PDB file of C-alpha atoms in Angstrom:
ATOM      1  CA  UNK A   1      86.102  14.077  22.289  1.00 47.00           C
ATOM      2  CA  UNK A   2      84.730  11.319  20.020  1.00 44.00           C
ATOM      3  CA  UNK A   3      82.186  12.652  17.510  1.00 45.00           C
ATOM      4  CA  UNK A   4      78.964  10.743  16.691  1.00 45.00           C
ATOM      5  CA  UNK A   5      77.368  10.591  13.690  1.00 47.00           C
ATOM      6  CA  UNK A   6      74.043  12.810  13.474  1.00 46.00           C
ATOM      7  CA  UNK A   7      70.679  10.741  13.724  1.00 45.00           C
ATOM      8  CA  UNK A   8      69.006  10.446  10.333  1.00 46.00           C
ATOM      9  CA  UNK A   9      65.903  12.714   9.679  1.00 44.00           C
ATOM     10  CA  UNK A  10      62.798  11.206   9.014  1.00 44.00           C
ATOM     11  CA  UNK A  11      62.299  10.867   5.431  1.00 43.00           C
ATOM     12  CA  UNK A  12      59.984  13.340   4.122  1.00 43.00           C
ATOM     13  CA  UNK A  13      58.866  10.896   1.482  1.00 43.00           C
ATOM     14  CA  UNK A  14      57.776   8.480   3.864  1.00 43.00           C
ATOM     15  CA  UNK A  15      55.178  11.160   5.489  1.00 42.00           C
ATOM     16  CA  UNK A  16      52.382  10.533   2.978  1.00 44.00           C
ATOM     17  CA  UNK A  17      52.575   6.793   3.095  1.00 43.00           C
ATOM     18  CA  UNK A  18      52.273   7.365   6.851  1.00 42.00           C
ATOM     19  CA  UNK A  19      49.297   9.582   6.286  1.00 43.00           C
ATOM     20  CA  UNK A  20      47.557   7.196   4.092  1.00 39.00           C
ATOM     21  CA  UNK A  21      47.808   4.389   6.197  1.00 42.00           C
ATOM     22  CA  UNK A  22      46.365   6.202   9.371  1.00 44.00           C
ATOM     23  CA  UNK A  23      43.517   7.179   7.151  1.00 40.00           C
ATOM     24  CA  UNK A  24      42.808   3.503   6.377  1.00 40.00           C
ATOM     25  CA  UNK A  25      40.950   2.508   9.230  1.00 43.00           C
ATOM     26  CA  UNK A  26      38.598   5.510   8.934  1.00 37.00           C
ATOM     27  CA  UNK A  27      37.657   4.656   5.553  1.00 38.00           C
ATOM     28  CA  UNK A  28      36.611   1.198   6.615  1.00 38.00           C
ATOM     29  CA  UNK A  29      34.523   2.660   9.427  1.00 33.00           C
ATOM     30  CA  UNK A  30      32.906   5.201   6.887  1.00 32.00           C
ATOM     31  CA  UNK A  31      32.151   2.191   4.413  1.00 34.00           C
ATOM     32  CA  UNK A  32      30.832  -0.086   7.596  1.00 35.00           C
ATOM     33  CA  UNK A  33      28.648   2.590   8.560  1.00 34.00           C
ATOM     34  CA  UNK A  34      26.704   2.877   5.030  1.00 36.00           C
ATOM     35  CA  UNK A  35      26.359  -0.565   5.140  1.00 37.00           C
ATOM     36  CA  UNK A  36      26.722  -3.207   2.484  1.00 40.00           C
ATOM     37  CA  UNK A  37      23.341  -2.491   1.012  1.00 42.00           C
ATOM     38  CA  UNK A  38      22.926  -1.353  -2.533  1.00 43.00           C
ATOM     39  CA  UNK A  39      19.500   0.187  -1.848  1.00 46.00           C
ATOM     40  CA  UNK A  40      20.941   3.980  -0.901  1.00 48.00           C
ATOM     41  CA  UNK A  41      18.943   6.822  -2.605  1.00 44.00           C
ATOM     42  CA  UNK A  42      16.696   4.105  -4.199  1.00 81.00           C
ATOM     43  CA  UNK A  43      15.262   2.484  -0.872  1.00 83.00           C
ATOM     44  CA  UNK A  44      11.352   2.232  -1.400  1.00 92.00           C
ATOM     45  CA  UNK A  45       9.103   4.029   0.756  1.00 92.00           C
ATOM     46  CA  UNK A  46       5.560   3.317   0.990  1.00 96.00           C
ATOM     47  CA  UNK A  47       3.745   1.361   3.123  1.00 97.00           C
ATOM     48  CA  UNK A  48       0.972  -0.203   0.884  1.00 98.00           C
ATOM     49  CA  UNK A  49      -2.081  -2.697   1.054  1.00 98.00           C
ATOM     50  CA  UNK A  50      -4.552  -4.007  -1.035  1.00 98.00           C
ATOM     51  CA  UNK A  51      -8.456  -4.587  -0.564  1.00 98.00           C
ATOM     52  CA  UNK A  52      -9.748  -7.714  -2.835  1.00 97.00           C
ATOM     53  CA  UNK A  53     -13.530  -7.732  -3.196  1.00 94.00           C
ATOM     54  CA  UNK A  54     -14.498 -11.609  -3.011  1.00 89.00           C
ATOM     55  CA  UNK A  55     -18.286 -10.740  -3.051  1.00 83.00           C
ATOM     56  CA  UNK A  56     -20.667 -11.831  -5.936  1.00 68.00           C
ATOM     57  CA  UNK A  57     -20.447  -8.706  -7.727  1.00 61.00           C
ATOM     58  CA  UNK A  58     -16.671  -9.494  -8.124  1.00 54.00           C
ATOM     59  CA  UNK A  59     -16.925 -12.225 -10.254  1.00 58.00           C
ATOM     60  CA  UNK A  60     -16.249 -12.714 -13.974  1.00 59.00           C
ATOM     61  CA  UNK A  61     -19.982 -13.714 -14.488  1.00 59.00           C
ATOM     62  CA  UNK A  62     -21.291 -10.336 -13.205  1.00 59.00           C
ATOM     63  CA  UNK A  63     -19.156  -8.183 -15.086  1.00 64.00           C
ATOM     64  CA  UNK A  64     -16.689  -6.538 -12.631  1.00 78.00           C
ATOM     65  CA  UNK A  65     -13.896  -9.636 -12.484  1.00 88.00           C
ATOM     66  CA  UNK A  66     -12.003  -8.876  -9.480  1.00 92.00           C
ATOM     67  CA  UNK A  67      -9.637 -11.330 -10.625  1.00 94.00           C
ATOM     68  CA  UNK A  68      -8.601  -9.655 -13.915  1.00 94.00           C
ATOM     69  CA  UNK A  69      -8.601  -6.290 -12.166  1.00 95.00           C
ATOM     70  CA  UNK A  70      -6.330  -7.601  -9.988  1.00 96.00           C
ATOM     71  CA  UNK A  71      -3.521  -8.788 -12.321  1.00 96.00           C
ATOM     72  CA  UNK A  72      -4.020  -5.644 -14.313  1.00 96.00           C
ATOM     73  CA  UNK A  73      -3.288  -3.258 -11.591  1.00 97.00           C
ATOM     74  CA  UNK A  74      -1.182  -5.038  -8.715  1.00 98.00           C
ATOM     75  CA  UNK A  75       2.266  -4.901 -10.154  1.00 98.00           C
ATOM     76  CA  UNK A  76       2.001  -1.249 -11.455  1.00 97.00           C
ATOM     77  CA  UNK A  77       0.653  -0.226  -8.167  1.00 98.00           C
ATOM     78  CA  UNK A  78       3.895  -1.679  -6.477  1.00 98.00           C
ATOM     79  CA  UNK A  79       6.115  -0.405  -8.493  1.00 97.00           C
ATOM     80  CA  UNK A  80       4.855   3.287  -9.066  1.00 97.00           C
ATOM     81  CA  UNK A  81       3.739   3.915  -5.718  1.00 97.00           C
ATOM     82  CA  UNK A  82       7.342   2.355  -4.307  1.00 96.00           C
ATOM     83  CA  UNK A  83       5.753   0.231  -2.138  1.00 97.00           C
ATOM     84  CA  UNK A  84       8.250  -1.476   0.583  1.00 96.00           C
ATOM     85  CA  UNK A  85       5.882  -3.691   1.831  1.00 97.00           C
ATOM     86  CA  UNK A  86       2.252  -5.102   1.018  1.00 98.00           C
ATOM     87  CA  UNK A  87      -0.206  -6.147   3.528  1.00 98.00           C
ATOM     88  CA  UNK A  88      -3.797  -7.661   2.668  1.00 98.00           C
ATOM     89  CA  UNK A  89      -7.507  -7.457   3.422  1.00 97.00           C
ATOM     90  CA  UNK A  90     -10.515  -8.980   2.260  1.00 97.00           C
ATOM     91  CA  UNK A  91     -14.082  -7.801   1.328  1.00 96.00           C
ATOM     92  CA  UNK A  92     -16.758 -10.343   2.637  1.00 94.00           C
ATOM     93  CA  UNK A  93     -19.993 -10.314   4.480  1.00 93.00           C
ATOM     94  CA  UNK A  94     -18.160  -9.137   7.427  1.00 94.00           C
ATOM     95  CA  UNK A  95     -14.635  -7.931   6.381  1.00 95.00           C
ATOM     96  CA  UNK A  96     -12.971  -7.290   9.811  1.00 94.00           C
ATOM     97  CA  UNK A  97     -14.223 -10.679  11.237  1.00 94.00           C
ATOM     98  CA  UNK A  98     -13.020 -12.646   7.958  1.00 94.00           C
ATOM     99  CA  UNK A  99     -10.903 -15.689   8.896  1.00 94.00           C
ATOM    100  CA  UNK A 100      -8.874 -14.626   5.214  1.00 95.00           C
ATOM    101  CA  UNK A 101      -5.472 -13.997   6.053  1.00 94.00           C
ATOM    102  CA  UNK A 102      -2.103 -13.676   4.187  1.00 95.00           C
ATOM    103  CA  UNK A 103       0.968 -12.486   5.480  1.00 96.00           C
ATOM    104  CA  UNK A 104       2.634  -9.029   4.410  1.00 97.00           C
ATOM    105  CA  UNK A 105       5.336  -9.501   2.007  1.00 97.00           C
ATOM    106  CA  UNK A 106       8.650  -7.412   2.424  1.00 97.00           C
ATOM    107  CA  UNK A 107       9.148  -5.704  -1.237  1.00 97.00           C
ATOM    108  CA  UNK A 108      12.415  -4.056  -0.297  1.00 93.00           C
ATOM    109  CA  UNK A 109      14.440  -6.862   1.272  1.00 90.00           C
ATOM    110  CA  UNK A 110      17.851  -6.115   2.724  1.00 86.00           C
ATOM    111  CA  UNK A 111      20.634  -6.383  -0.193  1.00 79.00           C
ATOM    112  CA  UNK A 112      24.445  -6.528  -0.289  1.00 81.00           C
ATOM    113  CA  UNK A 113      26.387  -4.621  -2.560  1.00 80.00           C
ATOM    114  CA  UNK A 114      26.847  -7.453  -4.918  1.00 82.00           C
ATOM    115  CA  UNK A 115      23.367  -8.497  -5.349  1.00 81.00           C
ATOM    116  CA  UNK A 116      21.043  -7.747  -8.570  1.00 89.00           C
ATOM    117  CA  UNK A 117      18.503  -5.607  -6.500  1.00 90.00           C
ATOM    118  CA  UNK A 118      15.899  -5.362  -9.274  1.00 91.00           C
ATOM    119  CA  UNK A 119      15.461  -9.396  -9.398  1.00 93.00           C
ATOM    120  CA  UNK A 120      15.373  -9.851  -5.752  1.00 93.00           C
ATOM    121  CA  UNK A 121      12.569  -7.023  -5.639  1.00 95.00           C
ATOM    122  CA  UNK A 122      11.048  -8.809  -8.872  1.00 95.00           C
ATOM    123  CA  UNK A 123      10.930 -12.296  -6.785  1.00 96.00           C
ATOM    124  CA  UNK A 124       9.379 -10.254  -3.951  1.00 96.00           C
ATOM    125  CA  UNK A 125       6.671  -8.819  -6.057  1.00 97.00           C
ATOM    126  CA  UNK A 126       5.845 -12.316  -7.585  1.00 97.00           C
ATOM    127  CA  UNK A 127       4.994 -13.537  -3.893  1.00 97.00           C
ATOM    128  CA  UNK A 128       3.013 -10.534  -3.263  1.00 98.00           C
ATOM    129  CA  UNK A 129       0.580 -11.418  -6.382  1.00 98.00           C
ATOM    130  CA  UNK A 130       0.790 -14.844  -5.318  1.00 97.00           C
ATOM    131  CA  UNK A 131      -0.751 -13.896  -1.828  1.00 98.00           C
ATOM    132  CA  UNK A 132      -3.035 -11.447  -3.105  1.00 98.00           C
ATOM    133  CA  UNK A 133      -4.546 -14.506  -5.495  1.00 97.00           C
ATOM    134  CA  UNK A 134      -4.499 -16.363  -2.151  1.00 96.00           C
ATOM    135  CA  UNK A 135      -6.640 -13.688  -0.504  1.00 96.00           C
ATOM    136  CA  UNK A 136      -9.030 -13.021  -3.010  1.00 96.00           C
ATOM    137  CA  UNK A 137      -9.955 -16.991  -3.557  1.00 95.00           C
ATOM    138  CA  UNK A 138     -10.617 -17.127   0.147  1.00 95.00           C
ATOM    139  CA  UNK A 139     -12.927 -14.025   0.095  1.00 94.00           C
ATOM    140  CA  UNK A 140     -14.570 -15.574  -2.641  1.00 92.00           C
ATOM    141  CA  UNK A 141     -15.182 -18.566  -0.683  1.00 89.00           C
ATOM    142  CA  UNK A 142     -17.311 -16.952   1.720  1.00 78.00           C
ATOM    143  CA  UNK A 143     -21.127 -16.626   2.229  1.00 68.00           C
ATOM    144  CA  UNK A 144     -21.346 -13.491   0.175  1.00 76.00           C
ATOM    145  CA  UNK A 145     -21.841  -9.877   1.014  1.00 86.00           C
ATOM    146  CA  UNK A 146     -19.643  -6.849   0.593  1.00 92.00           C
ATOM    147  CA  UNK A 147     -18.510  -5.177   3.788  1.00 95.00           C
ATOM    148  CA  UNK A 148     -16.476  -2.609   1.660  1.00 96.00           C
ATOM    149  CA  UNK A 149     -15.872   0.011   4.550  1.00 96.00           C
ATOM    150  CA  UNK A 150     -14.844  -3.093   6.860  1.00 96.00           C
ATOM    151  CA  UNK A 151     -12.108  -4.032   4.219  1.00 97.00           C
ATOM    152  CA  UNK A 152     -10.890  -0.647   3.976  1.00 97.00           C
ATOM    153  CA  UNK A 153     -10.694  -0.048   7.859  1.00 97.00           C
ATOM    154  CA  UNK A 154      -9.063  -3.440   8.323  1.00 97.00           C
ATOM    155  CA  UNK A 155      -6.361  -2.403   5.607  1.00 97.00           C
ATOM    156  CA  UNK A 156      -6.022   0.946   7.335  1.00 96.00           C
ATOM    157  CA  UNK A 157      -5.466  -0.286  10.699  1.00 95.00           C
ATOM    158  CA  UNK A 158      -2.870  -2.972   9.730  1.00 94.00           C
ATOM    159  CA  UNK A 159      -0.829  -0.135   7.795  1.00 93.00           C
ATOM    160  CA  UNK A 160      -1.168   1.781  11.255  1.00 85.00           C
ATOM    161  CA  UNK A 161       0.067   5.579  11.435  1.00 80.00           C
ATOM    162  CA  UNK A 162       3.590   4.733  10.728  1.00 69.00           C
ATOM    163  CA  UNK A 163       6.385   6.589   8.898  1.00 72.00           C
ATOM    164  CA  UNK A 164       6.195   7.818   5.162  1.00 84.00           C
ATOM    165  CA  UNK A 165       3.574   7.226   2.859  1.00 94.00           C
ATOM    166  CA  UNK A 166       0.866   4.800   3.022  1.00 97.00           C
ATOM    167  CA  UNK A 167      -0.851   3.732  -0.244  1.00 98.00           C
ATOM    168  CA  UNK A 168      -4.245   1.714  -0.426  1.00 98.00           C
ATOM    169  CA  UNK A 169      -5.251  -0.113  -3.601  1.00 98.00           C
ATOM    170  CA  UNK A 170      -9.036  -1.044  -3.511  1.00 98.00           C
ATOM    171  CA  UNK A 171     -10.072  -3.701  -5.829  1.00 97.00           C
ATOM    172  CA  UNK A 172     -13.946  -3.305  -5.439  1.00 95.00           C
ATOM    173  CA  UNK A 173     -17.014  -1.836  -7.065  1.00 94.00           C
ATOM    174  CA  UNK A 174     -17.569  -0.297  -3.566  1.00 95.00           C
ATOM    175  CA  UNK A 175     -21.559  -1.627  -3.721  1.00 94.00           C
ATOM    176  CA  UNK A 176     -21.501  -1.786   0.117  1.00 94.00           C
ATOM    177  CA  UNK A 177     -23.945  -4.643   0.948  1.00 93.00           C
ATOM    178  CA  UNK A 178     -23.600  -6.447   4.382  1.00 92.00           C
ATOM    179  CA  UNK A 179     -26.021  -8.062   6.838  1.00 91.00           C
ATOM    180  CA  UNK A 180     -26.532  -4.749   8.738  1.00 92.00           C
ATOM    181  CA  UNK A 181     -26.569  -2.029   5.647  1.00 93.00           C
ATOM    182  CA  UNK A 182     -27.417  -2.043   1.853  1.00 93.00           C
ATOM    183  CA  UNK A 183     -26.337   0.688  -0.356  1.00 95.00           C
ATOM    184  CA  UNK A 184     -29.960   1.102  -2.032  1.00 94.00           C
ATOM    185  CA  UNK A 185     -30.820   3.774  -4.402  1.00 94.00           C
ATOM    186  CA  UNK A 186     -33.289   5.075  -1.574  1.00 95.00           C
ATOM    187  CA  UNK A 187     -30.466   5.099   1.065  1.00 96.00           C
ATOM    188  CA  UNK A 188     -28.341   7.842  -0.769  1.00 97.00           C
ATOM    189  CA  UNK A 189     -30.961   9.367  -2.781  1.00 96.00           C
ATOM    190  CA  UNK A 190     -30.770  12.956  -1.094  1.00 97.00           C
ATOM    191  CA  UNK A 191     -28.390  14.858   0.541  1.00 97.00           C
ATOM    192  CA  UNK A 192     -30.533  14.126   3.852  1.00 97.00           C
ATOM    193  CA  UNK A 193     -30.697  10.436   3.361  1.00 97.00           C
ATOM    194  CA  UNK A 194     -26.826  10.210   2.597  1.00 97.00           C
ATOM    195  CA  UNK A 195     -26.191  11.861   5.847  1.00 97.00           C
ATOM    196  CA  UNK A 196     -28.540   9.493   7.724  1.00 96.00           C
ATOM    197  CA  UNK A 197     -27.031   6.343   5.981  1.00 96.00           C
ATOM    198  CA  UNK A 198     -23.183   7.486   6.749  1.00 96.00           C
ATOM    199  CA  UNK A 199     -24.248   8.752  10.309  1.00 95.00           C
ATOM    200  CA  UNK A 200     -25.444   4.906  10.788  1.00 92.00           C
ATOM    201  CA  UNK A 201     -22.356   3.419   9.400  1.00 92.00           C
ATOM    202  CA  UNK A 202     -19.923   5.727  11.181  1.00 92.00           C
ATOM    203  CA  UNK A 203     -21.689   5.420  14.621  1.00 92.00           C
ATOM    204  CA  UNK A 204     -21.915   1.563  14.594  1.00 88.00           C
ATOM    205  CA  UNK A 205     -18.463   1.060  12.889  1.00 90.00           C
ATOM    206  CA  UNK A 206     -16.285   4.365  13.536  1.00 91.00           C
ATOM    207  CA  UNK A 207     -14.537   6.177  11.019  1.00 93.00           C
ATOM    208  CA  UNK A 208     -11.535   4.406   9.171  1.00 93.00           C
ATOM    209  CA  UNK A 209      -8.211   5.522  10.049  1.00 93.00           C
ATOM    210  CA  UNK A 210      -7.298   7.277   6.698  1.00 96.00           C
ATOM    211  CA  UNK A 211      -6.006  10.474   7.202  1.00 94.00           C
ATOM    212  CA  UNK A 212      -3.106  11.144   4.535  1.00 93.00           C
ATOM    213  CA  UNK A 213      -3.383   7.706   3.252  1.00 96.00           C
ATOM    214  CA  UNK A 214      -3.580   7.775  -0.588  1.00 97.00           C
ATOM    215  CA  UNK A 215      -6.244   5.613  -2.000  1.00 98.00           C
ATOM    216  CA  UNK A 216      -6.791   4.220  -5.153  1.00 98.00           C
ATOM    217  CA  UNK A 217      -9.962   2.662  -6.132  1.00 98.00           C
ATOM    218  CA  UNK A 218     -10.096  -0.158  -8.986  1.00 97.00           C
ATOM    219  CA  UNK A 219     -13.642  -0.706 -10.373  1.00 93.00           C
ATOM    220  CA  UNK A 220     -15.402   2.023  -8.251  1.00 95.00           C
ATOM    221  CA  UNK A 221     -18.984   2.447  -9.275  1.00 93.00           C
ATOM    222  CA  UNK A 222     -18.432   0.619 -12.519  1.00 89.00           C
ATOM    223  CA  UNK A 223     -22.141  -0.809 -12.535  1.00 86.00           C
ATOM    224  CA  UNK A 224     -23.673   2.682 -12.285  1.00 90.00           C
ATOM    225  CA  UNK A 225     -21.359   5.077 -14.453  1.00 84.00           C
ATOM    226  CA  UNK A 226     -23.847   4.643 -17.588  1.00 82.00           C
ATOM    227  CA  UNK A 227     -26.696   6.392 -15.560  1.00 91.00           C
ATOM    228  CA  UNK A 228     -25.622   9.714 -13.918  1.00 92.00           C
ATOM    229  CA  UNK A 229     -28.607   9.585 -11.815  1.00 92.00           C
ATOM    230  CA  UNK A 230     -27.288   6.504  -9.983  1.00 93.00           C
ATOM    231  CA  UNK A 231     -23.552   7.349 -10.131  1.00 95.00           C
ATOM    232  CA  UNK A 232     -23.657  10.704  -8.620  1.00 96.00           C
ATOM    233  CA  UNK A 233     -25.421   9.996  -5.218  1.00 97.00           C
ATOM    234  CA  UNK A 234     -23.093   6.992  -5.001  1.00 97.00           C
ATOM    235  CA  UNK A 235     -19.997   8.986  -5.721  1.00 97.00           C
ATOM    236  CA  UNK A 236     -21.254  11.831  -2.844  1.00 97.00           C
ATOM    237  CA  UNK A 237     -21.836   8.798  -0.510  1.00 97.00           C
ATOM    238  CA  UNK A 238     -18.197   7.604  -0.903  1.00 97.00           C
ATOM    239  CA  UNK A 239     -16.515  10.896  -1.375  1.00 97.00           C
ATOM    240  CA  UNK A 240     -17.972  11.999   2.123  1.00 97.00           C
ATOM    241  CA  UNK A 241     -16.834   8.890   3.713  1.00 97.00           C
ATOM    242  CA  UNK A 242     -13.089   8.757   2.369  1.00 97.00           C
ATOM    243  CA  UNK A 243     -12.183  12.298   1.942  1.00 97.00           C
ATOM    244  CA  UNK A 244     -14.421  14.505   3.988  1.00 96.00           C
ATOM    245  CA  UNK A 245     -14.358  12.134   7.205  1.00 96.00           C
ATOM    246  CA  UNK A 246     -11.848   9.486   6.503  1.00 96.00           C
ATOM    247  CA  UNK A 247      -9.251  12.637   5.296  1.00 96.00           C
ATOM    248  CA  UNK A 248      -7.763  10.285   2.585  1.00 97.00           C
ATOM    249  CA  UNK A 249      -6.504  11.401  -0.515  1.00 97.00           C
ATOM    250  CA  UNK A 250      -8.371   9.701  -3.368  1.00 97.00           C
ATOM    251  CA  UNK A 251      -6.865   9.261  -6.774  1.00 97.00           C
ATOM    252  CA  UNK A 252      -7.858   7.756 -10.349  1.00 93.00           C
ATOM    253  CA  UNK A 253      -4.780   6.079 -11.423  1.00 94.00           C
ATOM    254  CA  UNK A 254      -6.116   2.599 -11.489  1.00 93.00           C
ATOM    255  CA  UNK A 255      -9.595   3.074 -11.895  1.00 85.00           C
ATOM    256  CA  UNK A 256     -10.850   0.824 -14.681  1.00 75.00           C
TER     257      UNK A 256
END
C-alpha cells in the first residue's frame, strides 16, 4: 500500500494573526460608533438665552449702559455656564410682541477628530456676541417702555423644558414699566401692595415658565441700591415672581 504524506498541521504561529484580523472589523465598528467628534466628555450641556433691555434706562446716558454690561458678561456667561446654544429676547414696551429677532447660535458645532474644537467654539461665541448686539440695537430703536417680565417669559418659552440645564442671562435694571403696568414706589410699598401688583401681572400674563432654570441678573435694581427703603420692596417684588412663583434659581455671579 502506497503511503501518503500526512497533511501538514496548521501552524500555531499563524493563529494569533488570524485572531487579530478577525478583531479588526469589530474595532472599526467601535470607532464608528463613537463617531469622529472630538467633544467626548467635554460636550457642552446647557441651553442658554440672553435677555437685553433696550429701554431708555438701558442707555449709557441714564447710567445703566446695557451695551457695556453685555460686553462685560456675555462671554464669561457662555463659557462658565457651558452653553451649547444661545437664544435671544428683547425688553421693549411689549417684549413678547416685539419684532426684534435674532437666530439662535449653536455654540457646540459638530467637529471631526482633527479639528481645533476650541477655535471652532470661539468662532461660534463671536457670532453669538454679534447677534446679541444686533438684538440690543433693535430693542433700543423701539418706542420705549420696559416689559421686563415679557422679555424673561419670551426667552424662557424659547428655551422650553428640554433636557439638561437651562441658563438665562438678563441684562436689565428690572424696572418694569410698560403701557399696562408701572413699578412705582406705591405699587410695591407694602406686602399687601406687592401681592396685589403681582397678582395683577400674573393674571393677565401668566407665570413665566422658569421652573428649574438658572437666572443670572445683570444690573438688577442698580438705581435703587443706594436706598434700602427703595431696594428692599423692589427685591421682594422680583423674588416673589422669579423664585417663589416662577421656581427659578437666581444667582449673583454676573451682577454689576
